[in-house]
PDB file of C-alpha atoms in Angstrom:
ATOM      1  CA  UNK A   1      14.825  81.226  24.408  1.00 47.00           C
ATOM      2  CA  UNK A   2      17.541  78.575  24.407  1.00 52.00           C
ATOM      3  CA  UNK A   3      15.785  76.559  27.135  1.00 52.00           C
ATOM      4  CA  UNK A   4      12.501  76.847  25.279  1.00 52.00           C
ATOM      5  CA  UNK A   5      14.195  75.453  22.146  1.00 50.00           C
ATOM      6  CA  UNK A   6      15.618  72.554  24.136  1.00 53.00           C
ATOM      7  CA  UNK A   7      12.199  71.773  25.584  1.00 56.00           C
ATOM      8  CA  UNK A   8      10.701  71.922  22.103  1.00 78.00           C
ATOM      9  CA  UNK A   9      13.291  69.504  20.771  1.00 74.00           C
ATOM     10  CA  UNK A  10      12.736  67.212  23.760  1.00 74.00           C
ATOM     11  CA  UNK A  11       8.989  67.295  23.226  1.00 84.00           C
ATOM     12  CA  UNK A  12       9.447  66.440  19.576  1.00 80.00           C
ATOM     13  CA  UNK A  13      11.774  63.594  20.517  1.00 76.00           C
ATOM     14  CA  UNK A  14       9.232  62.157  22.946  1.00 81.00           C
ATOM     15  CA  UNK A  15       6.486  62.500  20.362  1.00 76.00           C
ATOM     16  CA  UNK A  16       8.586  60.652  17.814  1.00 78.00           C
ATOM     17  CA  UNK A  17       9.295  57.885  20.316  1.00 77.00           C
ATOM     18  CA  UNK A  18       5.587  57.553  21.062  1.00 75.00           C
ATOM     19  CA  UNK A  19       4.756  57.370  17.356  1.00 79.00           C
ATOM     20  CA  UNK A  20       7.522  54.803  16.808  1.00 74.00           C
ATOM     21  CA  UNK A  21       6.199  52.715  19.703  1.00 73.00           C
ATOM     22  CA  UNK A  22       2.646  52.863  18.329  1.00 74.00           C
ATOM     23  CA  UNK A  23       3.841  51.819  14.876  1.00 74.00           C
ATOM     24  CA  UNK A  24       5.960  49.030  16.344  1.00 69.00           C
ATOM     25  CA  UNK A  25       3.148  47.516  18.388  1.00 69.00           C
ATOM     26  CA  UNK A  26       0.653  47.952  15.546  1.00 70.00           C
ATOM     27  CA  UNK A  27       3.054  46.268  13.155  1.00 72.00           C
ATOM     28  CA  UNK A  28       3.857  43.464  15.600  1.00 79.00           C
ATOM     29  CA  UNK A  29       0.212  42.761  16.402  1.00 80.00           C
ATOM     30  CA  UNK A  30      -0.791  42.990  12.759  1.00 81.00           C
ATOM     31  CA  UNK A  31       1.998  40.674  11.635  1.00 89.00           C
ATOM     32  CA  UNK A  32       1.209  38.123  14.325  1.00 92.00           C
ATOM     33  CA  UNK A  33      -2.463  38.264  13.334  1.00 91.00           C
ATOM     34  CA  UNK A  34      -1.526  37.591   9.694  1.00 92.00           C
ATOM     35  CA  UNK A  35       0.620  34.632  10.754  1.00 94.00           C
ATOM     36  CA  UNK A  36      -2.207  33.163  12.850  1.00 95.00           C
ATOM     37  CA  UNK A  37      -4.734  33.430  10.050  1.00 94.00           C
ATOM     38  CA  UNK A  38      -2.229  32.140   7.487  1.00 95.00           C
ATOM     39  CA  UNK A  39      -1.532  29.088   9.651  1.00 95.00           C
ATOM     40  CA  UNK A  40      -5.271  28.513   9.985  1.00 96.00           C
ATOM     41  CA  UNK A  41      -5.587  28.454   6.190  1.00 96.00           C
ATOM     42  CA  UNK A  42      -2.678  26.009   5.970  1.00 96.00           C
ATOM     43  CA  UNK A  43      -4.321  23.750   8.544  1.00 96.00           C
ATOM     44  CA  UNK A  44      -7.604  23.768   6.668  1.00 96.00           C
ATOM     45  CA  UNK A  45      -5.735  22.962   3.460  1.00 97.00           C
ATOM     46  CA  UNK A  46      -4.057  20.020   5.194  1.00 96.00           C
ATOM     47  CA  UNK A  47      -7.514  18.736   6.166  1.00 97.00           C
ATOM     48  CA  UNK A  48      -8.620  19.033   2.533  1.00 97.00           C
ATOM     49  CA  UNK A  49      -5.612  17.033   1.358  1.00 96.00           C
ATOM     50  CA  UNK A  50      -6.280  14.400   4.024  1.00 97.00           C
ATOM     51  CA  UNK A  51      -9.841  13.682   2.923  1.00 97.00           C
ATOM     52  CA  UNK A  52      -8.849  13.585  -0.738  1.00 97.00           C
ATOM     53  CA  UNK A  53      -6.066  11.146   0.155  1.00 97.00           C
ATOM     54  CA  UNK A  54      -8.546   8.988   2.054  1.00 97.00           C
ATOM     55  CA  UNK A  55     -10.645   8.820  -1.074  1.00 97.00           C
ATOM     56  CA  UNK A  56      -7.628   7.854  -3.156  1.00 97.00           C
ATOM     57  CA  UNK A  57      -6.784   5.137  -0.624  1.00 97.00           C
ATOM     58  CA  UNK A  58     -10.159   3.502  -1.260  1.00 96.00           C
ATOM     59  CA  UNK A  59      -9.370   2.851  -4.923  1.00 96.00           C
ATOM     60  CA  UNK A  60      -7.069  -0.222  -4.505  1.00 95.00           C
ATOM     61  CA  UNK A  61      -9.790  -2.065  -2.562  1.00 93.00           C
ATOM     62  CA  UNK A  62     -12.363  -1.059  -5.159  1.00 94.00           C
ATOM     63  CA  UNK A  63     -10.042  -2.293  -7.898  1.00 94.00           C
ATOM     64  CA  UNK A  64      -9.615  -5.692  -6.250  1.00 93.00           C
ATOM     65  CA  UNK A  65     -13.365  -6.027  -5.695  1.00 93.00           C
ATOM     66  CA  UNK A  66     -14.274  -5.091  -9.262  1.00 93.00           C
ATOM     67  CA  UNK A  67     -11.561  -7.264 -10.815  1.00 89.00           C
ATOM     68  CA  UNK A  68     -13.118 -10.293  -9.130  1.00 88.00           C
ATOM     69  CA  UNK A  69     -15.976  -9.904 -11.596  1.00 87.00           C
ATOM     70  CA  UNK A  70     -14.313 -10.825 -14.857  1.00 77.00           C
ATOM     71  CA  UNK A  71     -17.181  -9.587 -17.042  1.00 80.00           C
ATOM     72  CA  UNK A  72     -17.028  -6.063 -15.676  1.00 85.00           C
ATOM     73  CA  UNK A  73     -16.013  -3.333 -18.125  1.00 86.00           C
ATOM     74  CA  UNK A  74     -12.279  -3.079 -17.504  1.00 88.00           C
ATOM     75  CA  UNK A  75     -11.956   0.149 -19.470  1.00 92.00           C
ATOM     76  CA  UNK A  76     -14.131   1.952 -16.932  1.00 93.00           C
ATOM     77  CA  UNK A  77     -11.983   0.667 -14.067  1.00 94.00           C
ATOM     78  CA  UNK A  78      -8.785   1.599 -15.917  1.00 94.00           C
ATOM     79  CA  UNK A  79      -9.969   5.199 -16.232  1.00 95.00           C
ATOM     80  CA  UNK A  80     -10.519   5.352 -12.465  1.00 96.00           C
ATOM     81  CA  UNK A  81      -7.015   4.029 -11.817  1.00 96.00           C
ATOM     82  CA  UNK A  82      -5.485   6.508 -14.255  1.00 97.00           C
ATOM     83  CA  UNK A  83      -7.464   9.405 -12.745  1.00 97.00           C
ATOM     84  CA  UNK A  84      -6.328   8.368  -9.257  1.00 97.00           C
ATOM     85  CA  UNK A  85      -2.708   8.337 -10.379  1.00 96.00           C
ATOM     86  CA  UNK A  86      -3.037  11.821 -11.827  1.00 96.00           C
ATOM     87  CA  UNK A  87      -4.862  13.206  -8.797  1.00 96.00           C
ATOM     88  CA  UNK A  88      -2.321  11.871  -6.307  1.00 95.00           C
ATOM     89  CA  UNK A  89       0.632  13.130  -8.362  1.00 95.00           C
ATOM     90  CA  UNK A  90      -0.354  16.781  -7.933  1.00 94.00           C
ATOM     91  CA  UNK A  91       0.986  18.441  -4.808  1.00 91.00           C
ATOM     92  CA  UNK A  92       0.297  21.998  -3.726  1.00 93.00           C
ATOM     93  CA  UNK A  93       2.314  24.152  -1.327  1.00 92.00           C
ATOM     94  CA  UNK A  94      -0.300  26.036   0.725  1.00 90.00           C
ATOM     95  CA  UNK A  95       2.244  28.666   1.778  1.00 89.00           C
ATOM     96  CA  UNK A  96       2.706  29.785  -1.820  1.00 90.00           C
ATOM     97  CA  UNK A  97      -0.445  28.549  -3.543  1.00 93.00           C
ATOM     98  CA  UNK A  98      -1.725  30.365  -6.610  1.00 94.00           C
ATOM     99  CA  UNK A  99      -5.136  30.274  -8.224  1.00 94.00           C
ATOM    100  CA  UNK A 100      -3.628  28.234 -11.063  1.00 95.00           C
ATOM    101  CA  UNK A 101      -2.218  25.690  -8.588  1.00 95.00           C
ATOM    102  CA  UNK A 102      -5.580  25.198  -6.918  1.00 95.00           C
ATOM    103  CA  UNK A 103      -7.389  25.019 -10.265  1.00 94.00           C
ATOM    104  CA  UNK A 104      -5.018  22.271 -11.448  1.00 95.00           C
ATOM    105  CA  UNK A 105      -5.464  20.344  -8.207  1.00 96.00           C
ATOM    106  CA  UNK A 106      -9.227  20.719  -8.318  1.00 95.00           C
ATOM    107  CA  UNK A 107      -9.446  19.699 -11.966  1.00 95.00           C
ATOM    108  CA  UNK A 108      -7.534  16.475 -11.290  1.00 96.00           C
ATOM    109  CA  UNK A 109      -9.713  15.667  -8.284  1.00 95.00           C
ATOM    110  CA  UNK A 110     -12.806  16.433 -10.337  1.00 94.00           C
ATOM    111  CA  UNK A 111     -11.595  14.054 -13.028  1.00 95.00           C
ATOM    112  CA  UNK A 112     -11.311  11.291 -10.432  1.00 96.00           C
ATOM    113  CA  UNK A 113     -14.796  12.115  -9.129  1.00 95.00           C
ATOM    114  CA  UNK A 114     -16.172  11.816 -12.643  1.00 95.00           C
ATOM    115  CA  UNK A 115     -14.411   8.520 -13.298  1.00 96.00           C
ATOM    116  CA  UNK A 116     -15.695   7.067 -10.031  1.00 96.00           C
ATOM    117  CA  UNK A 117     -19.232   8.246 -10.746  1.00 94.00           C
ATOM    118  CA  UNK A 118     -19.158   6.578 -14.168  1.00 95.00           C
ATOM    119  CA  UNK A 119     -17.810   3.344 -12.687  1.00 95.00           C
ATOM    120  CA  UNK A 120     -20.482   3.240 -10.011  1.00 94.00           C
ATOM    121  CA  UNK A 121     -23.171   3.906 -12.588  1.00 94.00           C
ATOM    122  CA  UNK A 122     -21.913   0.895 -14.559  1.00 94.00           C
ATOM    123  CA  UNK A 123     -21.926  -1.252 -11.407  1.00 93.00           C
ATOM    124  CA  UNK A 124     -25.704  -0.780 -11.292  1.00 92.00           C
ATOM    125  CA  UNK A 125     -25.838  -3.146 -14.285  1.00 91.00           C
ATOM    126  CA  UNK A 126     -24.111  -5.905 -12.279  1.00 92.00           C
ATOM    127  CA  UNK A 127     -26.448  -7.046  -9.464  1.00 92.00           C
ATOM    128  CA  UNK A 128     -23.935  -9.506  -7.991  1.00 92.00           C
ATOM    129  CA  UNK A 129     -21.186  -6.915  -7.813  1.00 93.00           C
ATOM    130  CA  UNK A 130     -23.600  -4.335  -6.479  1.00 92.00           C
ATOM    131  CA  UNK A 131     -24.564  -6.759  -3.671  1.00 94.00           C
ATOM    132  CA  UNK A 132     -20.948  -7.677  -2.875  1.00 95.00           C
ATOM    133  CA  UNK A 133     -20.179  -6.820   0.755  1.00 95.00           C
ATOM    134  CA  UNK A 134     -16.799  -5.305  -0.148  1.00 94.00           C
ATOM    135  CA  UNK A 135     -18.465  -3.026  -2.670  1.00 95.00           C
ATOM    136  CA  UNK A 136     -21.167  -2.091  -0.155  1.00 95.00           C
ATOM    137  CA  UNK A 137     -18.428  -1.171   2.328  1.00 96.00           C
ATOM    138  CA  UNK A 138     -16.778   0.947  -0.368  1.00 96.00           C
ATOM    139  CA  UNK A 139     -20.061   2.740  -1.046  1.00 94.00           C
ATOM    140  CA  UNK A 140     -20.461   3.587   2.622  1.00 96.00           C
ATOM    141  CA  UNK A 141     -16.920   4.876   3.049  1.00 97.00           C
ATOM    142  CA  UNK A 142     -16.924   6.730  -0.253  1.00 96.00           C
ATOM    143  CA  UNK A 143     -20.141   8.588   0.497  1.00 96.00           C
ATOM    144  CA  UNK A 144     -18.832   9.615   3.925  1.00 97.00           C
ATOM    145  CA  UNK A 145     -15.547  10.833   2.450  1.00 97.00           C
ATOM    146  CA  UNK A 146     -17.264  12.804  -0.318  1.00 95.00           C
ATOM    147  CA  UNK A 147     -19.370  14.541   2.319  1.00 96.00           C
ATOM    148  CA  UNK A 148     -16.186  15.281   4.273  1.00 97.00           C
ATOM    149  CA  UNK A 149     -14.599  16.723   1.128  1.00 96.00           C
ATOM    150  CA  UNK A 150     -17.517  19.107   0.718  1.00 95.00           C
ATOM    151  CA  UNK A 151     -17.241  20.179   4.363  1.00 96.00           C
ATOM    152  CA  UNK A 152     -13.465  20.591   4.388  1.00 97.00           C
ATOM    153  CA  UNK A 153     -13.391  22.642   1.189  1.00 96.00           C
ATOM    154  CA  UNK A 154     -16.032  24.945   2.678  1.00 96.00           C
ATOM    155  CA  UNK A 155     -13.959  25.295   5.866  1.00 97.00           C
ATOM    156  CA  UNK A 156     -10.882  26.058   3.781  1.00 97.00           C
ATOM    157  CA  UNK A 157     -12.747  28.735   1.803  1.00 97.00           C
ATOM    158  CA  UNK A 158     -13.999  30.327   5.027  1.00 97.00           C
ATOM    159  CA  UNK A 159     -10.468  30.443   6.458  1.00 97.00           C
ATOM    160  CA  UNK A 160      -9.101  31.842   3.186  1.00 97.00           C
ATOM    161  CA  UNK A 161     -11.815  34.502   3.089  1.00 96.00           C
ATOM    162  CA  UNK A 162     -11.066  35.563   6.666  1.00 97.00           C
ATOM    163  CA  UNK A 163      -7.351  35.769   5.893  1.00 96.00           C
ATOM    164  CA  UNK A 164      -7.859  37.597   2.581  1.00 96.00           C
ATOM    165  CA  UNK A 165     -10.238  40.119   4.127  1.00 96.00           C
ATOM    166  CA  UNK A 166      -7.739  40.813   6.908  1.00 95.00           C
ATOM    167  CA  UNK A 167      -4.745  41.448   4.657  1.00 95.00           C
ATOM    168  CA  UNK A 168      -6.723  43.522   2.137  1.00 94.00           C
ATOM    169  CA  UNK A 169      -8.375  45.844   4.670  1.00 93.00           C
ATOM    170  CA  UNK A 170      -6.762  49.250   5.195  1.00 91.00           C
ATOM    171  CA  UNK A 171      -4.300  49.795   6.821  1.00 90.00           C
ATOM    172  CA  UNK A 172      -3.489  46.077   7.047  1.00 91.00           C
ATOM    173  CA  UNK A 173      -2.941  45.990   3.277  1.00 92.00           C
ATOM    174  CA  UNK A 174       0.092  48.274   3.688  1.00 90.00           C
ATOM    175  CA  UNK A 175       1.675  45.952   6.229  1.00 91.00           C
ATOM    176  CA  UNK A 176       0.707  42.848   4.211  1.00 89.00           C
ATOM    177  CA  UNK A 177       2.385  44.219   1.083  1.00 90.00           C
ATOM    178  CA  UNK A 178       5.473  45.160   3.043  1.00 87.00           C
ATOM    179  CA  UNK A 179       5.693  41.703   4.687  1.00 89.00           C
ATOM    180  CA  UNK A 180       4.768  39.780   1.510  1.00 88.00           C
ATOM    181  CA  UNK A 181       1.521  38.194   2.739  1.00 92.00           C
ATOM    182  CA  UNK A 182      -0.402  37.276  -0.423  1.00 93.00           C
ATOM    183  CA  UNK A 183      -4.031  36.511  -1.145  1.00 95.00           C
ATOM    184  CA  UNK A 184      -5.128  32.844  -0.973  1.00 96.00           C
ATOM    185  CA  UNK A 185      -7.163  31.233  -3.785  1.00 96.00           C
ATOM    186  CA  UNK A 186     -10.587  29.648  -3.270  1.00 95.00           C
ATOM    187  CA  UNK A 187     -12.184  26.373  -4.258  1.00 94.00           C
ATOM    188  CA  UNK A 188     -14.733  27.168  -6.927  1.00 87.00           C
ATOM    189  CA  UNK A 189     -18.364  26.492  -6.014  1.00 66.00           C
ATOM    190  CA  UNK A 190     -19.095  24.650  -9.257  1.00 51.00           C
ATOM    191  CA  UNK A 191     -16.208  22.175  -8.968  1.00 43.00           C
ATOM    192  CA  UNK A 192     -17.289  18.580  -9.500  1.00 41.00           C
ATOM    193  CA  UNK A 193     -14.917  17.489  -6.750  1.00 39.00           C
ATOM    194  CA  UNK A 194     -17.101  19.262  -4.223  1.00 41.00           C
ATOM    195  CA  UNK A 195     -20.331  17.504  -5.142  1.00 46.00           C
ATOM    196  CA  UNK A 196     -21.479  14.459  -3.229  1.00 43.00           C
ATOM    197  CA  UNK A 197     -22.180  11.346  -5.337  1.00 44.00           C
ATOM    198  CA  UNK A 198     -25.801  10.690  -6.311  1.00 46.00           C
ATOM    199  CA  UNK A 199     -25.332   7.386  -8.124  1.00 43.00           C
ATOM    200  CA  UNK A 200     -26.185   4.970  -5.321  1.00 42.00           C
ATOM    201  CA  UNK A 201     -29.608   3.389  -5.254  1.00 42.00           C
ATOM    202  CA  UNK A 202     -31.194   1.186  -2.645  1.00 41.00           C
TER     203      UNK A 202
END
């Protein structure tokens, strides 16, 4: 009876070790998977910031081009400059980004989009400025960047969705809560910052 008890205890010990090993490898693989997907989201966010920064970098050249036409409505240009300043002043930490953070960022970028759209609509009233080679170059670059913004925000949302689905699916949600992996916010589909400009005419 004593030997049988020892064997029973040994069997239980082995079973516990097996369970511990399974939990360890599941936890390790799950954690590493979370890290990989989290880093992918961060990379996509970096791409989003890059294209928005490229757009902001176009503004000084636009300002110089427009200022060369003294009769142009300076108030419209001033609003673009102010919107650029606001948009570039907002920084977001992708590792700890909340829905409110992204909404604030997106609102500022949308404000700049609106200001630029209004300025370019006004330019239509100035044939000489509209035909200026520097302004034509701006149009070309701006349109390409706006299209890139739409693409990069979609890529970010896809990466965020993949990450969010992973950490919210059982039993991953248990490990995610324990390791403090949090849900990532999305760009909203209706955001003006995601819409390509439609103000250019041939």
